[in-house]
mmCIF file of C-alpha atoms in Angstrom:
data_model
loop_
_atom_site.group_PDB
_atom_site.id
_atom_site.type_symbol
_atom_site.label_atom_id
_atom_site.label_comp_id
_atom_site.label_asym_id
_atom_site.label_seq_id
_atom_site.Cartn_x
_atom_site.Cartn_y
_atom_site.Cartn_z
ATOM 1 C CA MET W 15 -136.345 -191.450 -72.181
ATOM 2 C CA LYS W 16 -136.897 -187.648 -70.772
ATOM 3 C CA PRO W 17 -138.162 -185.323 -73.879
ATOM 4 C CA SER W 18 -135.988 -182.408 -74.371
ATOM 5 C CA THR W 19 -136.861 -178.965 -73.104
ATOM 6 C CA GLY W 20 -135.936 -177.202 -76.464
ATOM 7 C CA THR W 21 -137.558 -179.704 -79.143
ATOM 8 C CA SER W 22 -136.840 -178.467 -83.059
ATOM 9 C CA SER W 23 -140.642 -177.794 -83.342
ATOM 10 C CA THR W 24 -140.655 -175.329 -80.261
ATOM 11 C CA LEU W 25 -137.397 -173.808 -81.605
ATOM 12 C CA PHE W 26 -138.756 -173.223 -85.042
ATOM 13 C CA ARG W 27 -142.221 -171.690 -83.704
ATOM 14 C CA ASN W 28 -139.961 -168.960 -81.792
ATOM 15 C CA ALA W 29 -137.828 -168.414 -84.573
ATOM 16 C CA ALA W 30 -141.079 -167.963 -86.624
ATOM 17 C CA ARG W 31 -142.584 -165.266 -84.251
ATOM 18 C CA ALA W 32 -139.459 -163.353 -83.810
ATOM 19 C CA THR W 33 -139.099 -163.482 -87.632
ATOM 20 C CA ALA W 34 -142.705 -162.186 -88.089
ATOM 21 C CA ALA W 35 -142.624 -159.462 -85.474
ATOM 22 C CA PHE W 36 -139.054 -158.254 -86.918
ATOM 23 C CA GLY W 37 -141.154 -157.948 -90.420
ATOM 24 C CA LEU W 38 -144.299 -156.557 -89.387
ATOM 25 C CA ALA W 39 -141.910 -153.700 -87.310
ATOM 26 C CA ALA W 40 -140.178 -153.038 -90.683
ATOM 27 C CA ALA W 41 -143.613 -152.930 -92.858
ATOM 28 C CA LEU W 42 -144.811 -150.809 -90.334
ATOM 29 C CA ALA W 43 -141.688 -148.269 -90.516
ATOM 30 C CA ALA W 44 -140.827 -148.498 -94.095
ATOM 31 C CA PRO W 45 -144.050 -146.010 -95.061
ATOM 32 C CA LEU W 46 -143.441 -143.430 -92.594
ATOM 33 C CA GLY W 47 -139.751 -143.306 -93.946
ATOM 34 C CA ALA W 48 -140.771 -143.266 -97.498
ATOM 35 C CA THR W 49 -143.374 -140.728 -96.903
ATOM 36 C CA ALA W 50 -140.549 -138.326 -95.055
ATOM 37 C CA ALA W 51 -138.041 -138.847 -98.069
ATOM 38 C CA THR W 52 -141.003 -138.112 -100.895
ATOM 39 C CA ALA W 53 -141.884 -135.294 -99.335
ATOM 40 C CA ALA W 54 -138.554 -134.192 -99.001
ATOM 41 C CA THR W 55 -137.745 -134.747 -102.648
ATOM 42 C CA PRO W 56 -137.315 -131.905 -104.816
ATOM 43 C CA ALA W 57 -139.883 -131.456 -107.482
ATOM 44 C CA ALA W 58 -138.848 -132.399 -111.143
ATOM 45 C CA THR W 59 -138.199 -129.256 -113.378
ATOM 46 C CA PRO W 60 -139.596 -129.111 -116.996
ATOM 47 C CA PRO W 61 -136.931 -128.220 -119.303
ATOM 48 C CA GLY W 62 -136.302 -124.437 -119.650
ATOM 49 C CA PHE W 63 -137.460 -123.344 -116.115
ATOM 50 C CA SER W 64 -135.599 -122.786 -113.091
ATOM 51 C CA CYS W 65 -138.236 -123.529 -109.719
ATOM 52 C CA HIS W 66 -138.463 -123.181 -106.136
ATOM 53 C CA THR W 67 -141.285 -125.377 -104.759
ATOM 54 C CA GLY W 68 -142.690 -125.345 -100.866
ATOM 55 C CA VAL W 69 -145.134 -125.743 -98.439
ATOM 56 C CA HIS W 70 -146.596 -122.039 -97.342
ATOM 57 C CA ASN W 71 -145.084 -121.407 -93.893
ATOM 58 C CA ASN W 72 -148.705 -120.795 -92.332
ATOM 59 C CA ASP W 73 -150.642 -123.531 -94.008
ATOM 60 C CA GLU W 74 -149.460 -126.926 -94.463
ATOM 61 C CA TYR W 75 -152.212 -127.746 -97.119
ATOM 62 C CA THR W 76 -150.953 -125.040 -99.770
ATOM 63 C CA GLY W 77 -148.125 -125.514 -101.714
ATOM 64 C CA PHE W 78 -146.568 -123.568 -104.236
ATOM 65 C CA ALA W 79 -143.905 -123.523 -107.082
ATOM 66 C CA LEU W 80 -141.970 -120.331 -108.087
ATOM 67 C CA CYS W 81 -140.469 -120.298 -111.663
ATOM 68 C CA THR W 82 -138.268 -118.363 -113.808
ATOM 69 C CA ASN W 83 -138.358 -119.335 -117.705
ATOM 70 C CA ASN W 84 -135.049 -119.548 -118.667
ATOM 71 C CA SER W 85 -135.740 -120.829 -122.482
ATOM 72 C CA GLY W 86 -136.116 -118.693 -125.557
ATOM 73 C CA SER W 87 -139.930 -119.003 -125.886
ATOM 74 C CA THR W 88 -142.939 -118.106 -124.244
ATOM 75 C CA GLN W 89 -143.919 -121.481 -121.872
ATOM 76 C CA THR W 90 -146.805 -122.479 -119.528
ATOM 77 C CA PHE W 91 -146.155 -124.042 -116.038
ATOM 78 C CA TRP W 92 -148.608 -125.029 -113.162
ATOM 79 C CA VAL W 93 -148.297 -126.662 -109.610
ATOM 80 C CA HIS W 94 -149.621 -130.220 -108.877
ATOM 81 C CA LEU W 95 -149.963 -131.392 -105.455
ATOM 82 C CA VAL W 96 -150.253 -134.991 -104.017
ATOM 83 C CA CYS W 97 -152.506 -134.689 -101.363
ATOM 84 C CA GLY W 98 -152.586 -137.737 -99.349
ATOM 85 C CA TRP W 99 -156.203 -139.155 -98.837
ATOM 86 C CA ALA W 100 -157.832 -136.199 -100.379
ATOM 87 C CA PRO W 101 -157.335 -135.663 -104.205
ATOM 88 C CA ASP W 102 -154.577 -134.489 -105.894
ATOM 89 C CA VAL W 103 -154.984 -130.464 -106.972
ATOM 90 C CA ASP W 104 -153.575 -128.757 -110.044
ATOM 91 C CA GLY W 105 -152.871 -124.735 -109.292
ATOM 92 C CA GLU W 106 -153.355 -122.284 -111.847
ATOM 93 C CA HIS W 107 -151.648 -122.243 -115.262
ATOM 94 C CA VAL W 108 -149.186 -119.528 -115.436
ATOM 95 C CA THR W 109 -147.525 -118.571 -119.094
ATOM 96 C CA LEU W 110 -144.112 -116.693 -118.932
ATOM 97 C CA ALA W 111 -142.294 -114.818 -121.383
ATOM 98 C CA PRO W 112 -138.756 -115.546 -121.825
ATOM 99 C CA GLY W 113 -136.895 -114.370 -118.698
ATOM 100 C CA GLY W 114 -140.020 -114.193 -116.757
ATOM 101 C CA THR W 115 -140.907 -115.363 -113.189
ATOM 102 C CA GLY W 116 -144.523 -116.314 -112.061
ATOM 103 C CA GLN W 117 -146.009 -118.645 -109.171
ATOM 104 C CA SER W 118 -148.473 -121.244 -109.128
ATOM 105 C CA THR W 119 -150.312 -122.192 -105.739
ATOM 106 C CA ALA W 120 -152.845 -124.912 -104.915
ATOM 107 C CA HIS W 121 -154.604 -126.181 -101.827
ATOM 108 C CA CYS W 122 -155.081 -129.802 -100.919
ATOM 109 C CA GLY W 123 -158.385 -130.647 -98.904
ATOM 110 C CA ARG W 124 -158.368 -130.655 -95.325
ATOM 111 C CA ILE W 125 -159.874 -134.316 -95.194
ATOM 112 C CA GLY W 126 -156.492 -135.597 -96.224
ATOM 113 C CA THR W 127 -153.068 -135.930 -94.848
ATOM 114 C CA GLY W 128 -151.382 -132.606 -96.043
ATOM 115 C CA ILE W 129 -149.004 -132.355 -98.978
ATOM 116 C CA GLY W 130 -147.109 -135.486 -99.843
ATOM 117 C CA GLU W 131 -145.155 -134.266 -103.028
ATOM 118 C CA ILE W 132 -145.009 -131.179 -105.055
ATOM 119 C CA HIS W 133 -144.377 -131.547 -109.330
ATOM 120 C CA VAL W 134 -144.219 -128.565 -111.622
ATOM 121 C CA ARG W 135 -146.222 -129.477 -114.708
ATOM 122 C CA PRO W 136 -145.347 -128.234 -118.059
#
């Protein structure tokens, strides 16, 4: 009796290899997509503030939060940067009277991968 050219164990091994290769490619691609989506996600704004956040035009390691206090009381905020491999950093605390506008900036260390997320903290 002549052995068949496509045994079930050969077919299984080929299917397992293809599945493993696809899974590895998906796993490697997922963090890249997640990082891009995370960086583009707008920062959560504390109650009573309206804020604009961003990365400095000339320095991708410097981030900011420009906020207006829309509440009826004096409040404090600061920017918090998630810096990848470098430690996360907080900007200066800014206290605003009702209707006041101010900016907090922070700078990620150069050993990191740049700014991954920008948050506004109350």
